[in-house]
PDB file of C-alpha atoms in Angstrom:
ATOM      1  CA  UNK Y   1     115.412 104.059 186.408  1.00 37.00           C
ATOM      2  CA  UNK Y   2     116.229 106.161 189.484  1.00 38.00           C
ATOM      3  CA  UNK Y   3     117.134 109.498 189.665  1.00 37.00           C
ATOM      4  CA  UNK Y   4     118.472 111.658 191.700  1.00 42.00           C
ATOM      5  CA  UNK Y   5     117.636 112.110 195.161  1.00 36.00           C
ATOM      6  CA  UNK Y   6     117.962 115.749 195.127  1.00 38.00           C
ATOM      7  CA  UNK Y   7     116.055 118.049 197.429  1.00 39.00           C
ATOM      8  CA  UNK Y   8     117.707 121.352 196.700  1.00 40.00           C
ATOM      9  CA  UNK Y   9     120.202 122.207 194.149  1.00 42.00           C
ATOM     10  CA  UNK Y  10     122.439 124.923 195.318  1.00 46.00           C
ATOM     11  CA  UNK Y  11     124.316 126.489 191.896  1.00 43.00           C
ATOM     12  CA  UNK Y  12     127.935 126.607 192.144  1.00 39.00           C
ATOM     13  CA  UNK Y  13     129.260 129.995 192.242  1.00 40.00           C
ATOM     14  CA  UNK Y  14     138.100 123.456 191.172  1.00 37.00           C
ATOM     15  CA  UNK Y  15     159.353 114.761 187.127  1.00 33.00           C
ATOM     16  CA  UNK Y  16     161.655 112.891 186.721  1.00 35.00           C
ATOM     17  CA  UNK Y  17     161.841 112.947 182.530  1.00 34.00           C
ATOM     18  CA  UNK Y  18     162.664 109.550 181.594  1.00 34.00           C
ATOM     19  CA  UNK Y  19     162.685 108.265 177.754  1.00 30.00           C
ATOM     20  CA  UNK Y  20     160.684 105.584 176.945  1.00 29.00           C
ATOM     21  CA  UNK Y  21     161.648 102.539 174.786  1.00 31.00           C
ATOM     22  CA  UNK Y  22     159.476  99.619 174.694  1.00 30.00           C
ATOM     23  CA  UNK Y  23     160.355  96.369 172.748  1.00 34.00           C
ATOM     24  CA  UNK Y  24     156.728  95.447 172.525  1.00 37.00           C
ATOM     25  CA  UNK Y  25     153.345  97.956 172.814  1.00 39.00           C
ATOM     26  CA  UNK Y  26     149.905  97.428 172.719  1.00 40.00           C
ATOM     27  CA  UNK Y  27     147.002  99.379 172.222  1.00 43.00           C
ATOM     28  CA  UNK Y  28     146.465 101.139 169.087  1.00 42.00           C
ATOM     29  CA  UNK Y  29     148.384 104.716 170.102  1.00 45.00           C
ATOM     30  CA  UNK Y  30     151.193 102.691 171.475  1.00 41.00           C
ATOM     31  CA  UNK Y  31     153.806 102.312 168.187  1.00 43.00           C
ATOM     32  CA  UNK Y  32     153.623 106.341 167.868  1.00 43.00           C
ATOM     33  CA  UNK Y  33     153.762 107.914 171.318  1.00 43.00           C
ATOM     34  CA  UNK Y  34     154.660 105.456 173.765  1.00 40.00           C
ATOM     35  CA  UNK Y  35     158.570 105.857 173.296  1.00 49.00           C
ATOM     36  CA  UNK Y  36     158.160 109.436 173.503  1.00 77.00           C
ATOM     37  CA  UNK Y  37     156.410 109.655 176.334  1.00 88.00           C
ATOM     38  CA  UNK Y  38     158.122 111.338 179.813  1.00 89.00           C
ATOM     39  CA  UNK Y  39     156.728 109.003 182.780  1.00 95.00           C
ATOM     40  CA  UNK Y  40     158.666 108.060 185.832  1.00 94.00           C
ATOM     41  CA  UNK Y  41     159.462 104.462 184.932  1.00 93.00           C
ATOM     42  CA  UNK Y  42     160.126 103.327 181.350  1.00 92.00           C
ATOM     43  CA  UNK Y  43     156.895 101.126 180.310  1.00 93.00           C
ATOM     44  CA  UNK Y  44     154.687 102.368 183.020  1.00 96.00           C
ATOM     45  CA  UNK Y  45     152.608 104.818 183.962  1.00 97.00           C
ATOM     46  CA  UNK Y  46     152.558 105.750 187.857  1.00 98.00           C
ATOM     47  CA  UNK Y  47     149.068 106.782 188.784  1.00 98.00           C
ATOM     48  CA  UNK Y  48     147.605 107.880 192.562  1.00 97.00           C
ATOM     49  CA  UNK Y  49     144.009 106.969 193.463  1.00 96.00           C
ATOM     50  CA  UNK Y  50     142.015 107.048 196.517  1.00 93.00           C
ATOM     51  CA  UNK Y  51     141.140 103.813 198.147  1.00 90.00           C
ATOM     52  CA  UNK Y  52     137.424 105.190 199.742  1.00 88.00           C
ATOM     53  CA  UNK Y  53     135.662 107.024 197.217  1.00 88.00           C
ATOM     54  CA  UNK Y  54     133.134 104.523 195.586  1.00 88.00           C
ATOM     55  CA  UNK Y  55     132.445 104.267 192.707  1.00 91.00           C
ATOM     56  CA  UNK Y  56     134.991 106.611 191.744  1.00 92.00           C
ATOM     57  CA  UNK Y  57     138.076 104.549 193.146  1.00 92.00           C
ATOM     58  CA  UNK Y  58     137.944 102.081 196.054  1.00 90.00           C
ATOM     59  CA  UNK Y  59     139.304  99.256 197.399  1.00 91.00           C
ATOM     60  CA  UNK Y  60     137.790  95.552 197.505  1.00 90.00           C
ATOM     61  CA  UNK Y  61     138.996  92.718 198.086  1.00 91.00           C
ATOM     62  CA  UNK Y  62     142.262  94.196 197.864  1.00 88.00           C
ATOM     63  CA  UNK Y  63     141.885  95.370 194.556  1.00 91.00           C
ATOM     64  CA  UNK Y  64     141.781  99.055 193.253  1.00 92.00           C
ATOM     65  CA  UNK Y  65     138.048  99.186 191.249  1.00 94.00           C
ATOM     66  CA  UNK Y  66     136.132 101.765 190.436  1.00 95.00           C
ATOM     67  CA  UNK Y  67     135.044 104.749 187.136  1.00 97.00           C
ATOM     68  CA  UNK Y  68     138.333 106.842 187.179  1.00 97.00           C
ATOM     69  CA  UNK Y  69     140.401 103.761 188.217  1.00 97.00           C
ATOM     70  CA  UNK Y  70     138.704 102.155 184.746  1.00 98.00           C
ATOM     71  CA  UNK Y  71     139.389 105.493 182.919  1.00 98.00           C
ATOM     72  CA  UNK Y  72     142.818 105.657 183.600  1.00 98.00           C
ATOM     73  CA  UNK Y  73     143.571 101.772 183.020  1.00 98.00           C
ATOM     74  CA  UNK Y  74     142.212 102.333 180.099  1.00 98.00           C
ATOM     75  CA  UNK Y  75     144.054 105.377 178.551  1.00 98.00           C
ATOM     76  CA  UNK Y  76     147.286 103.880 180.087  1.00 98.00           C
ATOM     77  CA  UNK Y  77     146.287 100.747 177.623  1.00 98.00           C
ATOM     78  CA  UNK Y  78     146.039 103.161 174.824  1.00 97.00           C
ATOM     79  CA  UNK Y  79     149.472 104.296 175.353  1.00 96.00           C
ATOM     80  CA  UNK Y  80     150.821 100.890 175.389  1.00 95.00           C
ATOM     81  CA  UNK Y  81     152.071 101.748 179.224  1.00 96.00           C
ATOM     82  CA  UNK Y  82     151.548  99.765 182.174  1.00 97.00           C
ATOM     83  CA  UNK Y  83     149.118 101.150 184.768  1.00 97.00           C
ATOM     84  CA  UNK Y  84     150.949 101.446 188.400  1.00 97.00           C
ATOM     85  CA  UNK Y  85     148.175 102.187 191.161  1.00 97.00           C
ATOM     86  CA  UNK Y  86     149.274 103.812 194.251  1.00 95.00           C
ATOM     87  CA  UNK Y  87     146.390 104.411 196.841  1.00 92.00           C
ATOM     88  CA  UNK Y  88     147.178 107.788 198.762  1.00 92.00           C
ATOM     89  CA  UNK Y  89     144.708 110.175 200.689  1.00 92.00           C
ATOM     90  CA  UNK Y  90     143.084 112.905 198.410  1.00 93.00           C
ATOM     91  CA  UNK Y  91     144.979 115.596 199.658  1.00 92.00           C
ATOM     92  CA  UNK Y  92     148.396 114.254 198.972  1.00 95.00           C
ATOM     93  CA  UNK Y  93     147.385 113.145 194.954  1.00 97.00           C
ATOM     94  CA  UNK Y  94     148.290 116.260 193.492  1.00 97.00           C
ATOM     95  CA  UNK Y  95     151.263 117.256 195.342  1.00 97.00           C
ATOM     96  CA  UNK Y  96     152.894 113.921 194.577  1.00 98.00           C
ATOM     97  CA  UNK Y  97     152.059 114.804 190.575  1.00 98.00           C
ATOM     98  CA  UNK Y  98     153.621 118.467 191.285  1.00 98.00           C
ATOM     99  CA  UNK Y  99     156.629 116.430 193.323  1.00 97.00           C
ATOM    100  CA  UNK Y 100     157.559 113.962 190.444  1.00 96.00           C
ATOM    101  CA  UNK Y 101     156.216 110.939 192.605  1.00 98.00           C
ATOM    102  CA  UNK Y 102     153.354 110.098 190.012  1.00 98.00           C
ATOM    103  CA  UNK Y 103     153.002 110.635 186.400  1.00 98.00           C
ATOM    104  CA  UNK Y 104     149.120 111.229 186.810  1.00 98.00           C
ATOM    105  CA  UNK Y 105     146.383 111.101 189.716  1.00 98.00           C
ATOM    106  CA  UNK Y 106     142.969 110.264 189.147  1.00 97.00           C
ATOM    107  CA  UNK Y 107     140.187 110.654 191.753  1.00 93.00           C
ATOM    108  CA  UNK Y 108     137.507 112.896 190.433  1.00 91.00           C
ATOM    109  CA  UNK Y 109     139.951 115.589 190.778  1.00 94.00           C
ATOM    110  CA  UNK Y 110     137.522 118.967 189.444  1.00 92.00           C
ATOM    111  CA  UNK Y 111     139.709 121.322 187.495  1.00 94.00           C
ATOM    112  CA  UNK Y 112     139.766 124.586 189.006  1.00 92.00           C
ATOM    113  CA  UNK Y 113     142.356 127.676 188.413  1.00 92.00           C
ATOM    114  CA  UNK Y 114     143.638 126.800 191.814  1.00 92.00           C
ATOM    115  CA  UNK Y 115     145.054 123.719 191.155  1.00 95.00           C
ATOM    116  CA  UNK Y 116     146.416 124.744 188.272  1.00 96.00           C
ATOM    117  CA  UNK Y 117     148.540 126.704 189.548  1.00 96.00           C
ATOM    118  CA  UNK Y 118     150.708 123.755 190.441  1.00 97.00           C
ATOM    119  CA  UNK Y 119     149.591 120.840 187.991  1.00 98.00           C
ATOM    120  CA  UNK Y 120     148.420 120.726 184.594  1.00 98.00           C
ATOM    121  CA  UNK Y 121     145.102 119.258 183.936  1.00 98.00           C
ATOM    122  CA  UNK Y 122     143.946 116.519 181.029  1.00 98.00           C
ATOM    123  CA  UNK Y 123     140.506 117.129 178.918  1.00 97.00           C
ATOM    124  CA  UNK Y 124     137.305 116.635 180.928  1.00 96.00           C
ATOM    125  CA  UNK Y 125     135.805 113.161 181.204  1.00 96.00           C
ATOM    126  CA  UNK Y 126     133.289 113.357 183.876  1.00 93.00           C
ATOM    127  CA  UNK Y 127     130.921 116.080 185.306  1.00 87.00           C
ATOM    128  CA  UNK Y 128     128.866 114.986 188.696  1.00 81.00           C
ATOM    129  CA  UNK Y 129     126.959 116.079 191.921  1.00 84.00           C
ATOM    130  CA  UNK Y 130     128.726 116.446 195.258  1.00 91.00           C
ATOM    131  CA  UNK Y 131     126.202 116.523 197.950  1.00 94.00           C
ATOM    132  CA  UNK Y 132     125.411 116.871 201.558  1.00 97.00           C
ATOM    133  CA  UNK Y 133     124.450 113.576 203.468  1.00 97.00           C
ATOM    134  CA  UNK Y 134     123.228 114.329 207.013  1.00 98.00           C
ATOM    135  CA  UNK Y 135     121.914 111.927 209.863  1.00 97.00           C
ATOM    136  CA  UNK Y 136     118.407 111.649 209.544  1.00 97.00           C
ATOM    137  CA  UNK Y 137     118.667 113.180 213.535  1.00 96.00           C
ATOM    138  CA  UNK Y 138     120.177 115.947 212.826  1.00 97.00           C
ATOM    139  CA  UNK Y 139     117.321 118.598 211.811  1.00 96.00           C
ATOM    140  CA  UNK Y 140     119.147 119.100 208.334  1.00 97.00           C
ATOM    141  CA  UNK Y 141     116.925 119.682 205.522  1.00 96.00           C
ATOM    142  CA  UNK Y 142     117.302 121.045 201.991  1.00 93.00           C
ATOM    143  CA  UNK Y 143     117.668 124.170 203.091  1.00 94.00           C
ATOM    144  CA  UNK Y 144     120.998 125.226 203.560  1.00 95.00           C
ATOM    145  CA  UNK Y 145     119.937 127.702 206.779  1.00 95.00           C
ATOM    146  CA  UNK Y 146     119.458 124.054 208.194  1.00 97.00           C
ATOM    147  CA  UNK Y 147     123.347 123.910 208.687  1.00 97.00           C
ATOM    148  CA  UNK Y 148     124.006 126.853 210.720  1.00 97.00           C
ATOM    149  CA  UNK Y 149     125.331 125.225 213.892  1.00 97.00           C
ATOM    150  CA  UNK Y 150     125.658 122.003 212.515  1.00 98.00           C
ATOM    151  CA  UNK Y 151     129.241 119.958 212.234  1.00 98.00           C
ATOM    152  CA  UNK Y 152     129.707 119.180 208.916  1.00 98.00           C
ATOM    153  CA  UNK Y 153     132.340 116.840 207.839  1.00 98.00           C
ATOM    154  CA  UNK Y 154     134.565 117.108 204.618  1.00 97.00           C
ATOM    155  CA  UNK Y 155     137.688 115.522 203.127  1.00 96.00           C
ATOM    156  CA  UNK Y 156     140.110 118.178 203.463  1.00 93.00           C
ATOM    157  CA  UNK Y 157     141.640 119.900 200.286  1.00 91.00           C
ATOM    158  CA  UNK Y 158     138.252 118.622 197.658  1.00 92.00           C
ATOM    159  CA  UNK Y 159     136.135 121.029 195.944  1.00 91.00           C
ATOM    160  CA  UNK Y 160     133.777 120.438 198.799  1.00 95.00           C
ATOM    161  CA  UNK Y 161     136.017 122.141 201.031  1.00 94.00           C
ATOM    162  CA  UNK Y 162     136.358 124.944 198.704  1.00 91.00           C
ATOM    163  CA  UNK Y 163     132.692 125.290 198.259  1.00 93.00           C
ATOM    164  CA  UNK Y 164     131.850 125.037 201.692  1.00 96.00           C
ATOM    165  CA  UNK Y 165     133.850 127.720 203.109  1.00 95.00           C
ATOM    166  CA  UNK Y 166     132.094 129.844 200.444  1.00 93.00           C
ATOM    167  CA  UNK Y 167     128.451 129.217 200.662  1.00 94.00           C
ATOM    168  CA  UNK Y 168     127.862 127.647 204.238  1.00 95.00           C
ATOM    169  CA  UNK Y 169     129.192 129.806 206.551  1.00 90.00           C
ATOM    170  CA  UNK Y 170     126.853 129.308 209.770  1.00 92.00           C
ATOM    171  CA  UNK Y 171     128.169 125.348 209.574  1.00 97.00           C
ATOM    172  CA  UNK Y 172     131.101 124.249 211.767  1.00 98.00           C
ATOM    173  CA  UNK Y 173     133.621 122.544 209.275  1.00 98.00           C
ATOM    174  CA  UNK Y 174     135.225 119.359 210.569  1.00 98.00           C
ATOM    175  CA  UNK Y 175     138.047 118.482 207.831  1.00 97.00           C
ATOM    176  CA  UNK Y 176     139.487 114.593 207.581  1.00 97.00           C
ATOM    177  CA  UNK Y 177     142.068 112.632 205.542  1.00 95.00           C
ATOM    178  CA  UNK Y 178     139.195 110.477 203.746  1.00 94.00           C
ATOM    179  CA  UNK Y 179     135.696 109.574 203.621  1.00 94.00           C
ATOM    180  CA  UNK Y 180     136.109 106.665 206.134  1.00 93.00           C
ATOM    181  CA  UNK Y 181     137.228 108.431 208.731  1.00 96.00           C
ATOM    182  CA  UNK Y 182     134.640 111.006 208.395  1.00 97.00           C
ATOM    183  CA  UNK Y 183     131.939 108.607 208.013  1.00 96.00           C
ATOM    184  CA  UNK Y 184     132.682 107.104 211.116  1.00 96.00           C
ATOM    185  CA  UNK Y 185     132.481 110.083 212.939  1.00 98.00           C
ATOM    186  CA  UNK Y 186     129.167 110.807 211.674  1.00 98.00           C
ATOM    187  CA  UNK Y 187     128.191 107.511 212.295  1.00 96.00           C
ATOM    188  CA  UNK Y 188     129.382 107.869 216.029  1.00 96.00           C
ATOM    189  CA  UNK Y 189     127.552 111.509 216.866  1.00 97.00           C
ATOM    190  CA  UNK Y 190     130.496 113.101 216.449  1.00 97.00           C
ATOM    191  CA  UNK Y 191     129.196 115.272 213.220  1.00 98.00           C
ATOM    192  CA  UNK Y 192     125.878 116.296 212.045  1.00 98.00           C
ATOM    193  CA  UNK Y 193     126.886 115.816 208.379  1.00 98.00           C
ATOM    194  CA  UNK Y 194     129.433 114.745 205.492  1.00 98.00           C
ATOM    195  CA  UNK Y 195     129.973 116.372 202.139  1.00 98.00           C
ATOM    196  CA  UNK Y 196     131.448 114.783 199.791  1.00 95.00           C
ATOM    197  CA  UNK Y 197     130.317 113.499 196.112  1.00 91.00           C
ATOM    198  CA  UNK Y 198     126.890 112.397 195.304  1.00 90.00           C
ATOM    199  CA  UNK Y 199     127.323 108.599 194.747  1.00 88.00           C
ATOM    200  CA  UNK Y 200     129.826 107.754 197.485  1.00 90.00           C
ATOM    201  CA  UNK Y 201     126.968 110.027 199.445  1.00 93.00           C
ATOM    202  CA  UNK Y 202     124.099 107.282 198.108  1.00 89.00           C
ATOM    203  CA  UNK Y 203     126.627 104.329 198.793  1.00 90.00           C
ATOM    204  CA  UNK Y 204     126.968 105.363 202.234  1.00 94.00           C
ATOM    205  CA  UNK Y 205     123.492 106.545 202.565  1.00 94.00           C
ATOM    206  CA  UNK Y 206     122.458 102.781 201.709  1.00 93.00           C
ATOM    207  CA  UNK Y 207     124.490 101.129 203.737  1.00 93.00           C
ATOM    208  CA  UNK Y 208     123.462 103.336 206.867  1.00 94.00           C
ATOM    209  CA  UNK Y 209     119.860 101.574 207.458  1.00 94.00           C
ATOM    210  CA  UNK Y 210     118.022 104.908 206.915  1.00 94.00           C
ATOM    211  CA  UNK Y 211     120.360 106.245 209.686  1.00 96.00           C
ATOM    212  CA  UNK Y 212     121.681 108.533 206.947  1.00 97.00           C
ATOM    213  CA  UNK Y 213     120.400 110.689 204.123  1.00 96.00           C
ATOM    214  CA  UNK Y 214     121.092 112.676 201.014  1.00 94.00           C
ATOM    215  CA  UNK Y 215     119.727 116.578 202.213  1.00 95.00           C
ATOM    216  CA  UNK Y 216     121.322 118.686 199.776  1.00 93.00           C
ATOM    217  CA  UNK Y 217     122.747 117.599 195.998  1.00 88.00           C
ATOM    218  CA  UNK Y 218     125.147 120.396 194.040  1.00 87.00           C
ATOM    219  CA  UNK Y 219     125.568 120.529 190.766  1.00 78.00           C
ATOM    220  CA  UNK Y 220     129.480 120.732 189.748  1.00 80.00           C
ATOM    221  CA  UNK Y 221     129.135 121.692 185.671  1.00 78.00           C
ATOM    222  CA  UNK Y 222     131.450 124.885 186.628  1.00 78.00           C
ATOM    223  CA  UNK Y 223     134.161 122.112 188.016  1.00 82.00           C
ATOM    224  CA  UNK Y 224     134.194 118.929 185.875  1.00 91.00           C
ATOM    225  CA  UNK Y 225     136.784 116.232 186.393  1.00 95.00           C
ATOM    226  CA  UNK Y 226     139.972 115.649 184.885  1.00 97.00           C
ATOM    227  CA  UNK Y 227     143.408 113.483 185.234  1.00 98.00           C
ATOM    228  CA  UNK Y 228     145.969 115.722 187.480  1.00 98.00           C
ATOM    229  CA  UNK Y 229     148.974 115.943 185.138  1.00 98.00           C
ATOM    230  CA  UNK Y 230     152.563 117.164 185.632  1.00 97.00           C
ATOM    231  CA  UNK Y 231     153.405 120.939 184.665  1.00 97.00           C
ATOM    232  CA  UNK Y 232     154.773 121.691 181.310  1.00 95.00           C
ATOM    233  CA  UNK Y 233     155.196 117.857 180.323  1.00 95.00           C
ATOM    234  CA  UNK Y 234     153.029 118.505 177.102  1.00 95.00           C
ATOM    235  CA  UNK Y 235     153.905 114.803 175.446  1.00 95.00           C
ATOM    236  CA  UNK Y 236     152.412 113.213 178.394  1.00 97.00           C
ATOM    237  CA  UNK Y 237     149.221 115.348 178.189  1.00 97.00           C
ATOM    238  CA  UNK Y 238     148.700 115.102 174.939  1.00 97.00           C
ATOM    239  CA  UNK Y 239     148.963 111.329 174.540  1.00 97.00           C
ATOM    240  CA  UNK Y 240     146.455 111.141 177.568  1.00 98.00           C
ATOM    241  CA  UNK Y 241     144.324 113.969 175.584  1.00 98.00           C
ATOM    242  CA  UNK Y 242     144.459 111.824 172.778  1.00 98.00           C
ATOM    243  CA  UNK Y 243     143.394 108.449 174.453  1.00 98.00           C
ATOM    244  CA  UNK Y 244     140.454 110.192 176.454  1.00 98.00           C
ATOM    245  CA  UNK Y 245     138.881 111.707 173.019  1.00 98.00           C
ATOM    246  CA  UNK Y 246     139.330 108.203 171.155  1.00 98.00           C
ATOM    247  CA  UNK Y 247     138.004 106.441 174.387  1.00 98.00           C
ATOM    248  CA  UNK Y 248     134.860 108.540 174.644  1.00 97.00           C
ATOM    249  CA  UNK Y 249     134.591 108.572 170.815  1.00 97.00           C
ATOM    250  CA  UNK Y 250     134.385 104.941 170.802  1.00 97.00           C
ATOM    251  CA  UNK Y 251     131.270 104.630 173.391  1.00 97.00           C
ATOM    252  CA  UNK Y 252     134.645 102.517 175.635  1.00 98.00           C
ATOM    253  CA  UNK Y 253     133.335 105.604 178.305  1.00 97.00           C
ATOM    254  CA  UNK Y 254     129.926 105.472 178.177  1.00 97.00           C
ATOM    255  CA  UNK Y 255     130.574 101.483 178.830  1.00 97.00           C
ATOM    256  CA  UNK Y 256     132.533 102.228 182.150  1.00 97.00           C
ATOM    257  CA  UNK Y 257     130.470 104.958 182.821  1.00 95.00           C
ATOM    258  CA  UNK Y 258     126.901 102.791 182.716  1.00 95.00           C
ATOM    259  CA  UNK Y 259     128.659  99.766 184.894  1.00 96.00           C
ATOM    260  CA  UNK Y 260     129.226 102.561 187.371  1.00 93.00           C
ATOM    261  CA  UNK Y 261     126.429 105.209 187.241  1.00 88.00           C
ATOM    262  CA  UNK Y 262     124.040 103.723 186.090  1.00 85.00           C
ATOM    263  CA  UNK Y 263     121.194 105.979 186.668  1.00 74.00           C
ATOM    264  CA  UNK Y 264     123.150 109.370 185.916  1.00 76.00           C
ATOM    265  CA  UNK Y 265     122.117 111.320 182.648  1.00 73.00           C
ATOM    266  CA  UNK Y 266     125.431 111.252 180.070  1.00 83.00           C
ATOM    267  CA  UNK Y 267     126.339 114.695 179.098  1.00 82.00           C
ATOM    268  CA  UNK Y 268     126.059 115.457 175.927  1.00 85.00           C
ATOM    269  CA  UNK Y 269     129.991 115.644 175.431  1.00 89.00           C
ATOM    270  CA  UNK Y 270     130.413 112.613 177.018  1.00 93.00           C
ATOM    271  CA  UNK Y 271     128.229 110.562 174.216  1.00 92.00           C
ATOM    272  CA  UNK Y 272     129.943 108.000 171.566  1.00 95.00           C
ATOM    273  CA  UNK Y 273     130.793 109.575 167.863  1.00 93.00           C
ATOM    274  CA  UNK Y 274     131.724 106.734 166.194  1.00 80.00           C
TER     275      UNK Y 274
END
């Protein structure tokens, strides 16, 4: 087994109401809550993903894969709803759930008192790393003095953003729509760095040829992940409550979990019960 390539860890100091009748539901919570539920489109359940975040959610082969894309098929299941995927850039997810333009966004979206403040969030299924991955000509080390001067790259409006303005304050911060974009300027010269979550960091960091490398890992237990919900719609969140506890309960997350993460420990929350 692998672990973690961790040098340093740094502790962390983030509608339209419609009633819905179906004729025909599947999935065992479907006969008692999926009429009740308030989504955007009667049957379905309108969710926003990125489309560069792997494994969280990416696209391939022009199909929407990845952990939280898996989670949330899978709780819309539960409800007897139809998952509808729309790919947007992180930074527009949870303004289109506070909007009324999705019924729930999922893209290891960390709960933090911020965001609240204009969403509502589900229970927690998923606590992770976000790290710093530098090129390997850069100087950067694991210790964070390494990135005074240094352009670091981040996806504008993601915990990293919010951590990095707190606790690296001699780097230059570059902000970007998505990973891509700021992957190819670090793969160009243009940045020193990118910060972003640990195993989109080790993807990357793989495909670079040892042009890239993981310098600095986080730990994120004081921001774990949950499904950006609409304020006040309380049927909605509880169903998806409800279908998260059963899924985990069930070992259904540790499943998804192992096809993606394979080498991460489970937390102990996170284990099966049944």
């Amino acid at each position: 087994m692998k672990t973690l390539r961790a040098r340093r860890l740094v502790p962390l100091a983030a509608v339209a109401a419609a009633v819905l009748v179906l004729a025909a539901c599947s999935g065992p919570a479907a006969d008692e809550t999926s009429n009740e539920l308030d989504t955007l489109s009667p049957g379905t359940l309108r969710i926003g993903a990125t489309g560069d975040a792997k494994p969280y959610a990416y696209t391939e082969n022009g199909e929407l894969k990845g952990f939280d894309v898996e989670i949330a098929r899978e709780v819309a299941k539960r409800l007897g709803l139809e998952p509808e995927f729309v790919a947007q850039e992180f930074s527009a997810l949870l303004p289109a759930v506070a909007n009324g333009q999705l019924d729930m966004a999922a893209a290891s979206i960390s709960d933090t008192e911020k965001r609240r403040e204009t969403v509502d969030f589900s229970d927690h299924y998923f606590i992770g790393y976000i790290s710093v991955l530098a090129a390997t000509s850069s100087g950067i080390t694991d210790d964070v003095s390494s990135l005074a001067g240094k352009r670091l790259g981040l996806v504008q409006g993601t915990i990293q953003d919010e951590y990095a303005q707190a606790n690296f304050a001699g780097a230059e911060l570059v902000r970007f729509p998505d990973n891509n974009s700021a992957i190819a300027a670090l793969n160009s010269g243009t940045i020193d760095a990118h910060f972003l979550d640990f195993p989109v960091a080790e993807d990357y960091a793989e495909q670079s040829g040892g042009k890239t490398a993981i310098a600095i890992n986080v730990p994120v237990p004081d921001f774990p992940v949950g499904f950006g919900l609409p304020k006040g719609n309380e049927k909605l969140a509880s169903a998806v409550n409800g279908a998260l506890a059963d899924i985990i309960a069930d070992g259904t997350w540790l499943e998804i979990d192992m096809a993606y993460f394979p080498d991460q420990p489970v937390p102990a929350q996170f284990q099966p019960t049944t």
